[in-house]
Structures are given as structure tokens and as C-alpha cells.
Coordinates of N, CA and C in Angstrom, one line a residue:
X290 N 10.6 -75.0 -65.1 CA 11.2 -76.2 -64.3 C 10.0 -77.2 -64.0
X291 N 10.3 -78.9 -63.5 CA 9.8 -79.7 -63.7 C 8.8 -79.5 -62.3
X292 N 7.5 -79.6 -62.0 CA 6.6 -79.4 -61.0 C 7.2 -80.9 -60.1
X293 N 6.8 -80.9 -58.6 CA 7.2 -81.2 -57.6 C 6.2 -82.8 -58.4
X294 N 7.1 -84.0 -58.1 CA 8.2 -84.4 -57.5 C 9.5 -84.2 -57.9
X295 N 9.6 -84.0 -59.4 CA 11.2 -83.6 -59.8 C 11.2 -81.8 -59.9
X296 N 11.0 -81.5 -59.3 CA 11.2 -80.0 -58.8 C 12.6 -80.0 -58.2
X297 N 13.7 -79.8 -58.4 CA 15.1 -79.8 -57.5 C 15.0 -78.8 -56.8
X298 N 14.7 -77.4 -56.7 CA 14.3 -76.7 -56.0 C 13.8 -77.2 -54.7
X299 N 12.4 -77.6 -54.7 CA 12.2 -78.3 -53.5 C 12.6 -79.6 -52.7
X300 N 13.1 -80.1 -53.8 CA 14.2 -81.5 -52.9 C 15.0 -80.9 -52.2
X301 N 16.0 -79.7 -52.9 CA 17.1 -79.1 -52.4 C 16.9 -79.0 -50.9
X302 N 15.7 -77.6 -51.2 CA 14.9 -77.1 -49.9 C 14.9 -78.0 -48.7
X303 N 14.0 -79.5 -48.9 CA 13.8 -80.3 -48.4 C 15.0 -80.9 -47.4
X304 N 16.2 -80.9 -48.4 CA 17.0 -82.0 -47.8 C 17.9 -80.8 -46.8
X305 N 18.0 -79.5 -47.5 CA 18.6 -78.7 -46.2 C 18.1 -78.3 -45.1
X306 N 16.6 -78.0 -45.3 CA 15.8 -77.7 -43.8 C 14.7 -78.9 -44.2
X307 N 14.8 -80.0 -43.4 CA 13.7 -81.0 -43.4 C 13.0 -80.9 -42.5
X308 N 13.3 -80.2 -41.7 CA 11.7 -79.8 -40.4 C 11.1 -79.7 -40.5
X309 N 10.2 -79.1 -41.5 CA 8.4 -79.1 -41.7 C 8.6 -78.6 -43.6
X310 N 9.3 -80.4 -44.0 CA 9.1 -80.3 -45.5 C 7.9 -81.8 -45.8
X311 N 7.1 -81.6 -44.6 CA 5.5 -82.3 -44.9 C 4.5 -81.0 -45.5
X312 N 4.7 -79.9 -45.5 CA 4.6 -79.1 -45.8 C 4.4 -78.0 -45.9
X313 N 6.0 -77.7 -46.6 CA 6.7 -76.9 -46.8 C 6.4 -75.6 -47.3
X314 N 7.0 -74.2 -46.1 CA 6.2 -73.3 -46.3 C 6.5 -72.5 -47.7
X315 N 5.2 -72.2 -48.6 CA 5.5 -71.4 -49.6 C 6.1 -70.3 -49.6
X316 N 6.7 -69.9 -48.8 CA 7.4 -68.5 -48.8 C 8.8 -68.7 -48.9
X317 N 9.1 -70.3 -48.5 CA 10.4 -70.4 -48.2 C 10.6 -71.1 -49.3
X318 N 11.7 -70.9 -50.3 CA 12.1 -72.1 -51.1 C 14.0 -72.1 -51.3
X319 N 14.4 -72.6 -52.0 CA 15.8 -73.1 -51.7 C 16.6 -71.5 -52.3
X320 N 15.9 -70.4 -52.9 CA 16.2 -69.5 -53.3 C 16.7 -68.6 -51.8
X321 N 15.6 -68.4 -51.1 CA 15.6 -67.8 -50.0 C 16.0 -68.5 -48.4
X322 N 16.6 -69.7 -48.5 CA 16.9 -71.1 -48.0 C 17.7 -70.5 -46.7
X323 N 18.7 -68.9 -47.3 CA 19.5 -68.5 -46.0 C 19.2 -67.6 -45.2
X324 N 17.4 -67.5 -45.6 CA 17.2 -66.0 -44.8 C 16.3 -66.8 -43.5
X325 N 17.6 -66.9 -42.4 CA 16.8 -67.9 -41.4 C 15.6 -67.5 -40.5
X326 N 15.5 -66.0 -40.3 CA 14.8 -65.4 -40.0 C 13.1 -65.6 -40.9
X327 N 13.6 -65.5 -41.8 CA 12.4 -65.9 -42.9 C 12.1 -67.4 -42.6
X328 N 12.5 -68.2 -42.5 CA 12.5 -69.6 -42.3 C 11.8 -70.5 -41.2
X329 N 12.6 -69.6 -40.3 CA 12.1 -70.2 -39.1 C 10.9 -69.3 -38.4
X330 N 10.1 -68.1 -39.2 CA 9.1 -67.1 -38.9 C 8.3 -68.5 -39.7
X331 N 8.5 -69.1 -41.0 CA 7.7 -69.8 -41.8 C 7.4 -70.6 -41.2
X332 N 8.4 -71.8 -40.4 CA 7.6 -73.3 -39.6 C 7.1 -73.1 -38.6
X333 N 6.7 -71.5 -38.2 CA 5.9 -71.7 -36.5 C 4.4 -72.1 -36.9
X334 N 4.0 -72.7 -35.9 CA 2.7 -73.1 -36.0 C 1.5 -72.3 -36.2
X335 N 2.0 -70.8 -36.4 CA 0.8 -70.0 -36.9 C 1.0 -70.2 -38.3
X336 N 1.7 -71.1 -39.3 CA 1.4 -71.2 -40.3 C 0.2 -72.2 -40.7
X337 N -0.3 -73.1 -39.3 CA -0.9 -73.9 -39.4 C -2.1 -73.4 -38.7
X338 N -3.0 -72.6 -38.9 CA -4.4 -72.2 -38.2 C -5.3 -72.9 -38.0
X339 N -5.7 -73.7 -38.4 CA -6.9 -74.8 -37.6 C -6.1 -76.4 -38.0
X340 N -6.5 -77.4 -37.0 CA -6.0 -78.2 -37.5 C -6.7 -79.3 -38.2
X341 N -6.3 -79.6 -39.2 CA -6.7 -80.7 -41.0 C -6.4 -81.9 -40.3
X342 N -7.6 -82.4 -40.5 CA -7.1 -84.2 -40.3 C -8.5 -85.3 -41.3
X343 N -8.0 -86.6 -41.3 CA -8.6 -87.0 -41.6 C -8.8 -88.7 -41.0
X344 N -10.4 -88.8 -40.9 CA -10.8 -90.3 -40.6 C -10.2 -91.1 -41.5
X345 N -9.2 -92.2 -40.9 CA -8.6 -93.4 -41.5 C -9.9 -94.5 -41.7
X346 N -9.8 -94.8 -40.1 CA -10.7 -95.7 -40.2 C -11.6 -95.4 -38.9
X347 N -12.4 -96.5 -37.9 CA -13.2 -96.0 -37.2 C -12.0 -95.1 -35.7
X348 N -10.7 -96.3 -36.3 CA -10.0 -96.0 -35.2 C -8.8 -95.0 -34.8
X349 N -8.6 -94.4 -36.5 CA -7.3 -93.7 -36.9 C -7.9 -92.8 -37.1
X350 N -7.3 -91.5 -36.8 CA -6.8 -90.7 -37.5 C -5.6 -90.0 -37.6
X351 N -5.5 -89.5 -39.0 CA -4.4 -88.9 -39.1 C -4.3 -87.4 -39.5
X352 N -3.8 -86.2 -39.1 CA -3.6 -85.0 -40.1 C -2.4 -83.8 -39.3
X353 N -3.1 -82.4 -39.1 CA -1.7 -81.1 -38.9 C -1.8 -81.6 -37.0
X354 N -0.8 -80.6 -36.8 CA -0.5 -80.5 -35.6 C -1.5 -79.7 -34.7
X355 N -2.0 -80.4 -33.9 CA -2.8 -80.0 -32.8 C -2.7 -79.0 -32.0
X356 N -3.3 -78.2 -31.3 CA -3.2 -76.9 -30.3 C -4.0 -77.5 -29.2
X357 N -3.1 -76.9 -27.4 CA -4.1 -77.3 -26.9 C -5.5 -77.6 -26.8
X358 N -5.7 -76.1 -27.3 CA -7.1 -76.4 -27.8 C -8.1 -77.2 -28.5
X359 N -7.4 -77.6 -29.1 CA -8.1 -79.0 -30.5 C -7.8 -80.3 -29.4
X360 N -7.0 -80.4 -28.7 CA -7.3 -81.3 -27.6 C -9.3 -82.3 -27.3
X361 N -9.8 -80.9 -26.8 CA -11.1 -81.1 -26.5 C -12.1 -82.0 -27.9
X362 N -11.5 -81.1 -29.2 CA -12.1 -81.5 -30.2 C -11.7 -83.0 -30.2
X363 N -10.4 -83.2 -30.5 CA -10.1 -85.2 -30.3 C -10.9 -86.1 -29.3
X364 N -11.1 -84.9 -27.9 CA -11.4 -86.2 -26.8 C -12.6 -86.4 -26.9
X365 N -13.4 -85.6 -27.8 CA -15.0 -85.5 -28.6 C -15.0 -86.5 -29.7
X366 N -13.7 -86.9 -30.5 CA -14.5 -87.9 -31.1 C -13.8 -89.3 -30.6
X367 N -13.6 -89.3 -29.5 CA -12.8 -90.2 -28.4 C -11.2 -90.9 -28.9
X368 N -10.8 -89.8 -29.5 CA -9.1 -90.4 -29.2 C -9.0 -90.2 -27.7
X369 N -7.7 -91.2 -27.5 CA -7.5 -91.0 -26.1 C -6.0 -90.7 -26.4
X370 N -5.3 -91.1 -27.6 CA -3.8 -91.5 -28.0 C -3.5 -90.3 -28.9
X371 N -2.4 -89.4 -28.9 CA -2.0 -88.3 -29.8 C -0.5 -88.7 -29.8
X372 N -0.4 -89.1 -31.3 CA 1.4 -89.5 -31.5 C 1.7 -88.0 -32.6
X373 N 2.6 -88.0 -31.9 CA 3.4 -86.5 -32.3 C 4.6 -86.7 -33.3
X374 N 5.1 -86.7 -34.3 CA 5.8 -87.0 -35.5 C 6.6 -86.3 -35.3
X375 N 7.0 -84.9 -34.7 CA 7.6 -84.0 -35.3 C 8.8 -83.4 -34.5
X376 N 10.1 -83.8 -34.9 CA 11.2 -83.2 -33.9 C 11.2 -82.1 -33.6
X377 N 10.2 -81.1 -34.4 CA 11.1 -79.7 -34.4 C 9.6 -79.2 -33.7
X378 N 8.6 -79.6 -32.9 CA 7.4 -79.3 -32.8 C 7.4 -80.5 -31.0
X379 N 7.5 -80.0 -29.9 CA 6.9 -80.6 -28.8 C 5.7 -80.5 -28.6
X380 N 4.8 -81.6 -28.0 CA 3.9 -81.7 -28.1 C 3.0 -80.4 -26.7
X381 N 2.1 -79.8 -27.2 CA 1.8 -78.8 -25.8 C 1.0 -79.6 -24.9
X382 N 0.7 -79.2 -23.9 CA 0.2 -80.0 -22.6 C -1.2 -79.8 -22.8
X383 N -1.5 -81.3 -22.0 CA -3.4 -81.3 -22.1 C -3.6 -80.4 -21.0
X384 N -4.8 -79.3 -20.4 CA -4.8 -79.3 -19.3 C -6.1 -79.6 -18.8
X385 N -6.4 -80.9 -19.6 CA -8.0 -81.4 -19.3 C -8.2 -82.3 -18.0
X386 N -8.5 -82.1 -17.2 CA -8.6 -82.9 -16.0 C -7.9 -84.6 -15.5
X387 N -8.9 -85.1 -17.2 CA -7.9 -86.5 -17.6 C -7.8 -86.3 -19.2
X388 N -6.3 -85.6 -19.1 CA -5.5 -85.6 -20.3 C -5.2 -86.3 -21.1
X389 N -5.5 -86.0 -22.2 CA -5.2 -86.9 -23.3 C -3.6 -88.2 -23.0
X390 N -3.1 -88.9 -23.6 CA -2.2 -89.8 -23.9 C -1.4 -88.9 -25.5
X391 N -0.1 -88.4 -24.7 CA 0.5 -87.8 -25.5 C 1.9 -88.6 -25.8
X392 N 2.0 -89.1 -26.9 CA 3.4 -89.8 -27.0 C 4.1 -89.1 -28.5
X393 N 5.5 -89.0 -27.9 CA 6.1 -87.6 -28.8 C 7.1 -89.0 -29.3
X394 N 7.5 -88.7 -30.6 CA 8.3 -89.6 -31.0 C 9.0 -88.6 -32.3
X395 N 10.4 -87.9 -31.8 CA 10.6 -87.3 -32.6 C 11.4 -87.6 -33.9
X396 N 10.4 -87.3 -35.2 CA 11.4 -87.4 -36.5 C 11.5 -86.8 -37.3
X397 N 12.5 -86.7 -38.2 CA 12.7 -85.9 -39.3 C 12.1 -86.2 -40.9
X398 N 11.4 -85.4 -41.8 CA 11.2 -86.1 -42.9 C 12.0 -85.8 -43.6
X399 N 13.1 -86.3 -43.9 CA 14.0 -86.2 -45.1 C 14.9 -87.3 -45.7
X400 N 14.7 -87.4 -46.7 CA 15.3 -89.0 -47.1 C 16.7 -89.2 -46.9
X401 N 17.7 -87.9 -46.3 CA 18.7 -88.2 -45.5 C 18.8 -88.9 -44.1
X402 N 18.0 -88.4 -43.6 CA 17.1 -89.0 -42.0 C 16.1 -89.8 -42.0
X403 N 16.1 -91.2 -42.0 CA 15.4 -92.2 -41.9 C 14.4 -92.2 -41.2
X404 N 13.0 -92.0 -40.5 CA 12.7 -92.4 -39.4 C 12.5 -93.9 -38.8
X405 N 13.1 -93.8 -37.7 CA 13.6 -94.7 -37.1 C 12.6 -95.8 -36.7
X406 N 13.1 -97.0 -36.8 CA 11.9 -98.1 -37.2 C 12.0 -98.1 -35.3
X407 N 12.8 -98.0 -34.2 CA 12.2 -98.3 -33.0 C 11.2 -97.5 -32.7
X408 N 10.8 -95.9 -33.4 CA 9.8 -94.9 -33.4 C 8.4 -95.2 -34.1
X409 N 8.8 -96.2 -34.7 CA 7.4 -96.8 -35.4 C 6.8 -97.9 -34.6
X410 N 7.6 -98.8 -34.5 CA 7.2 -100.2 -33.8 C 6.8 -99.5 -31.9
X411 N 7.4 -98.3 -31.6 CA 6.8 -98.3 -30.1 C 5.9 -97.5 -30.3
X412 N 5.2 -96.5 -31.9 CA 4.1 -95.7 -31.7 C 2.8 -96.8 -31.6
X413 N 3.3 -97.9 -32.8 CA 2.6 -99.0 -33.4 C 2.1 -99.7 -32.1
X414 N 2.7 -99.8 -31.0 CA 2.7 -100.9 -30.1 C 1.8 -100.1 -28.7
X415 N 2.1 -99.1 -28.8 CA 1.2 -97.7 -27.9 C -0.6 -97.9 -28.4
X416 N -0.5 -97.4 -30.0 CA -1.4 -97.5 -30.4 C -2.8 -98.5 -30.8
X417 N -2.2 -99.7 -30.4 CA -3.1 -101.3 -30.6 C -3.2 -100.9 -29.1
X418 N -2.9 -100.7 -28.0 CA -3.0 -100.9 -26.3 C -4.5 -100.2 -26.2
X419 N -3.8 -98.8 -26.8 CA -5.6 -97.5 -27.2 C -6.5 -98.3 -27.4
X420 N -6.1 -98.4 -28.7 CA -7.3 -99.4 -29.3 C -8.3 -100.4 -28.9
X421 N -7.6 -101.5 -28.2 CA -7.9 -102.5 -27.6 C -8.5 -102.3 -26.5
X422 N -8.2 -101.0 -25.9 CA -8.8 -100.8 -24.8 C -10.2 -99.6 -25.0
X423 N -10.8 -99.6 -25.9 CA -11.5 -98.8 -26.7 C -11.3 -97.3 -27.0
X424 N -10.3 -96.8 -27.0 CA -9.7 -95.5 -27.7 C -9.3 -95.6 -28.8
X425 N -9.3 -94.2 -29.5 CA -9.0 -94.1 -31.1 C -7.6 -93.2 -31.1
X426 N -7.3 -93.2 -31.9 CA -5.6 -92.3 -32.2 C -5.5 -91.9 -33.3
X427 N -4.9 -90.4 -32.6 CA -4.5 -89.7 -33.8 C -3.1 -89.5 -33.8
X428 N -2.7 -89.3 -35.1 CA -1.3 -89.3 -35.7 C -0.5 -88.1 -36.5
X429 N -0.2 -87.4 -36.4 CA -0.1 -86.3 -36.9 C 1.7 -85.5 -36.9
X430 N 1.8 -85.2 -37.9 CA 3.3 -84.3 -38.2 C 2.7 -83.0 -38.3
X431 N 3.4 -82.0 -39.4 CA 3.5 -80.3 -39.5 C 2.3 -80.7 -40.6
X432 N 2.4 -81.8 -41.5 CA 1.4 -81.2 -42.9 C 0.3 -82.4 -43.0
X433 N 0.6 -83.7 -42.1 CA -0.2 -84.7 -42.5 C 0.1 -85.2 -43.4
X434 N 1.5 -85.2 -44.1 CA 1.7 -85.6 -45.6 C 2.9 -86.8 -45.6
X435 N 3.6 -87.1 -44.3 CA 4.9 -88.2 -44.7 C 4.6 -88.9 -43.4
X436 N 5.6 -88.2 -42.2 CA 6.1 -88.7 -41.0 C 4.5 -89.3 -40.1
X437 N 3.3 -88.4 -40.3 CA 2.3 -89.1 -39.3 C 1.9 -89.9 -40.2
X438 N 1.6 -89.6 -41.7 CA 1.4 -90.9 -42.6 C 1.8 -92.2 -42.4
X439 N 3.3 -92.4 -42.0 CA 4.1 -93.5 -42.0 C 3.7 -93.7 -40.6
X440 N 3.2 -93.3 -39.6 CA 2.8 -93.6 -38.4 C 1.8 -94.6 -38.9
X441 N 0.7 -93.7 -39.6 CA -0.4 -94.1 -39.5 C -0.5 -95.5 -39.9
X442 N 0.5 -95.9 -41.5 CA 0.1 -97.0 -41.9 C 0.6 -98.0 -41.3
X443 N 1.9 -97.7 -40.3 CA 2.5 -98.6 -39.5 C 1.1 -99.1 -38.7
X444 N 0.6 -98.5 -37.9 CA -1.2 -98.9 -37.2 C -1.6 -99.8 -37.7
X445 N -1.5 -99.3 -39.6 CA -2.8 -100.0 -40.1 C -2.4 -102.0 -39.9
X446 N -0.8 -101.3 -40.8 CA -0.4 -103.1 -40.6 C -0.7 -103.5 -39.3
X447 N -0.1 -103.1 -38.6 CA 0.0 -103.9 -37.0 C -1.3 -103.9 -36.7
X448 N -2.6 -103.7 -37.3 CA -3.6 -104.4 -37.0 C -4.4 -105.4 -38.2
X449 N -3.2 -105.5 -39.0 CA -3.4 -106.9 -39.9 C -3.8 -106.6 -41.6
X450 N -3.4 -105.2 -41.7 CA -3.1 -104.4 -43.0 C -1.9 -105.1 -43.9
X451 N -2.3 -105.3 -45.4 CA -1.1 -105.7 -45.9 C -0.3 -104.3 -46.2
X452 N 1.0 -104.0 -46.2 CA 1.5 -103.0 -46.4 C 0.9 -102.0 -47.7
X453 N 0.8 -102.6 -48.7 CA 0.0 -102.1 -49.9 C -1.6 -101.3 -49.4
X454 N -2.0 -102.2 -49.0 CA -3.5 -101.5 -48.8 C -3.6 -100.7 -47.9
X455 N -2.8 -100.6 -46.5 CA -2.7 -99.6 -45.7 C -2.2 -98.3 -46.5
X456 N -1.6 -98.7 -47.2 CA -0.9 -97.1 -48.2 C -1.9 -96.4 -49.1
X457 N -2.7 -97.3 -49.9 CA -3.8 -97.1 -50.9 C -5.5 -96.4 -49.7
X458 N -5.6 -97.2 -48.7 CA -6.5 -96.8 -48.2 C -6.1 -95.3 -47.5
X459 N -5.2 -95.0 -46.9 CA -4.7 -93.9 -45.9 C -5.0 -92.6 -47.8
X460 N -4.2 -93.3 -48.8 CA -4.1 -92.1 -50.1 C -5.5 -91.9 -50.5
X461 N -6.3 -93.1 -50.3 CA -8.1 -92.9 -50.7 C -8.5 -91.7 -49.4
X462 N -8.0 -92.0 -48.1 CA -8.7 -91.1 -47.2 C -8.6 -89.5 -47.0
X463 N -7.2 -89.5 -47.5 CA -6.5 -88.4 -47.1 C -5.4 -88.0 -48.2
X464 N -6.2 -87.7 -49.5 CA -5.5 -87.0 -51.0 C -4.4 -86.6 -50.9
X465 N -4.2 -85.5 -49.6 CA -2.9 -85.4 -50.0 C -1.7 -85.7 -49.4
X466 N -2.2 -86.9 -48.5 CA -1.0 -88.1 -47.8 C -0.1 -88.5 -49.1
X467 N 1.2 -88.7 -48.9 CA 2.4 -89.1 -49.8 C 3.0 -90.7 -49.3
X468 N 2.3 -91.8 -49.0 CA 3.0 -92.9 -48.6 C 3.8 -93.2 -49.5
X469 N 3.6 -93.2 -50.8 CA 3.9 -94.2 -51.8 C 5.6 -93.4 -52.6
X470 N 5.8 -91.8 -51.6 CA 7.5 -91.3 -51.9 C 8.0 -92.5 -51.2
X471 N 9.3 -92.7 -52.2 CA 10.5 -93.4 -52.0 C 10.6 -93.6 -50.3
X472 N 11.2 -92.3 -50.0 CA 11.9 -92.5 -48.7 C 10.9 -93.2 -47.1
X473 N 9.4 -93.1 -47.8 CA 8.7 -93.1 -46.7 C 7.9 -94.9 -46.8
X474 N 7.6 -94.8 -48.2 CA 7.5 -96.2 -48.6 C 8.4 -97.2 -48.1
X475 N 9.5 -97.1 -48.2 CA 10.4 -98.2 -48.1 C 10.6 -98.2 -46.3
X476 N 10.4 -97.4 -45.9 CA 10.3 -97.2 -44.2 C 9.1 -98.0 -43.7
X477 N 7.8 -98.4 -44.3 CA 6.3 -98.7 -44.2 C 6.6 -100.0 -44.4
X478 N 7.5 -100.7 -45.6 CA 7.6 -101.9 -45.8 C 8.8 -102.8 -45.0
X479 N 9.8 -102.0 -44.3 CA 10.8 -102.7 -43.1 C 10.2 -102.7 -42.3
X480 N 9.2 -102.0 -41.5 CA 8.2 -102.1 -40.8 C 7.4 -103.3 -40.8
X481 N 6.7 -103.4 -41.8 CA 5.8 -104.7 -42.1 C 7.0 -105.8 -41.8
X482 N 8.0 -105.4 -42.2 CA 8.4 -106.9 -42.7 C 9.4 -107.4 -41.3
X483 N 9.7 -106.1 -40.6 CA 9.8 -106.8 -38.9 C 9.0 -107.0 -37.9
X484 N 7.4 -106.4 -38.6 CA 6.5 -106.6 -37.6 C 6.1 -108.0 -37.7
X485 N 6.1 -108.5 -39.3 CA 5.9 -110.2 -39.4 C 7.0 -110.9 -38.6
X486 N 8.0 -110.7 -38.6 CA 9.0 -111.6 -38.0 C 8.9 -111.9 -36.7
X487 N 8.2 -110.8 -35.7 CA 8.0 -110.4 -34.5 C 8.1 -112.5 -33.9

């Protein structure tokens, strides 16, 4: 069979359980799709043991899903802002004195489920406020690979990124980010193209 992107197997997968098909657990594939017990043992977050991220730029970052614990690690390289991608994943509580800025914006990655451009434009509009006020942000889904990607490049434009280069820079930083799939790309560029009209 044809390796992933035209893998049907994992589109299948994808488009039936889209909840953490940023990436998608190896155990689980569209063969074993009904063993929900198997499934949902697969997207707990101990699939995710330390968490992968990567410097965008001085002011982004993007990668996996955070533990409270990794908290401390962000407010060390001074994020103040943690946008949370992931519907099927609440964000856990800071219990740092002055707690991080936690904004949950929940979405789905599947090219049946759009994410929703008012979830971009209020992470996008959260994230310049950080910024500007000298904090950095991190962005993050289950794999680092679609939903916090399309956060992230939404950032990049809204701080004066052409759509293209926000996509190419985020794929130079972070190899195995996917802006440039269909369903996520074309989400990056309504984005740009309501953020110009603004």
C-alpha cells in the first residue's frame, strides 16, 4: 500500500477518530478502529512522555501537549501565553503562584471538521496582546503536526507574515509540522485573507 499521504488506511483512521490524528497512535489503525478500549488507552497523554516543541521565532513556539509540570519549563523561557488546540485534551491547571495565561480553543483535526476561523482570529488576537506586552507563546495540539501549526502560522501572519512564508518558515523550524496538507493550508490562507480585510 501507498505510504501516508495516500495511505487510505490512515485517512480512513483519521476521518473516523480525528482526535489525536496530529499524531496518530501507532497501535491504532483503521484495522483495529473498533477496539475502543484500545483507542482511547492510545490518545491518553501517557502516549506523550516529555513534551517536543519547537522555537518558531524569538516569540513562538510551537509543539506536544504540555503537563503541569512543563509549565515551569515555558515560564523559564518566558511564555506567559499557552494556546491549547485540542478538543479532546483540557488544558491542566497552572498551580504557579502567577499562572501561566491558558487559552483553550477547542478543535478537531480532520478535513471533515474545519477549524473554526473565530478560534484562530481570537488565539491570533490573544497572542499579539502577549507579545506586545513582552511575552512569548506557545501553541500546541496532541503531535505538533496540524491544529497548533495552523495556530502558529495564523501568529505569524497577524504579525505581518505573508501566508507562504509563515508556512515554509514554521516547516524549516519544525520538520515534522504539516501546514502545507490540504485541509490545514486552505484554513491558514481564509485566515490571512480575513485578517487583511480586517
Amino acid at each position: 500500500m501507498a505510504p501516508y499521504p495516500y495511505d487510505f488506511r490512515r485517512y480512513f483512521s483519521m476521518i473516523l477518530f480525528p482526535l489525536n490524528s496530529d499524531e496518530h497512535p501507532k497501535n491504532v489503525m483503521a484495522g483495529d478502529a473498533f477496539s475502543i478500549h484500545g483507542f482511547f488507552t492510545a490518545i491518553t497523554c501517557d502516549t506523550i512522555s516529555c513534551m517536543n516543541f519547537s522555537p518558531i521565532t524569538d516569540d513562538l513556539f510551537i509543539g506536544t501537549t504540555p503537563s503541569a509540570e512543563d509549565y515551569n519549563h515555558l515560564r523559564g523561557l518566558g511564555v506567559r501565553l499557552v494556546i491549547n488546540m485540542r478538543v479532546e485534551y483540557r488544558p491542566r491547571k497552572d498551580p504557579h503562584p502567577t499562572p501561566l495565561e491558558l487559552l483553550w480553543l477547542p478543535t478537531f483535526d480532520s478535513p471533515l471538521v474545519p477549524i473554526p476561523m473565530r478560534a484562530l482570529h481570537r488565539g491570533a488576537k490573544a497572542a499579539l496582546a502577549t507579545i506586545r506586552s513582552g511575552g512569548k507563546v506557545y501553541a500546541h495540539c496532541a503531535g505538533g503536526v496540524h491544529r497548533g501549526v495552523t495556530m502558529g502560522a495564523c501568529i505569524l501572519i497577524a504579525q505581518g507574515y505573508t501566508p507562504q512564508a509563515a508556512m515554509e518558515l514554521i516547516k524549516t523550524k519544525r520538520p515534522l509540522a504539516d501546514p502545507f496538507v490540504f485541509y490545514i493550508r486552505s484554513r491558514i490562507l481564509k485566515f490571512a485573507n480575513q485578517w487583511d480585510a480586517r
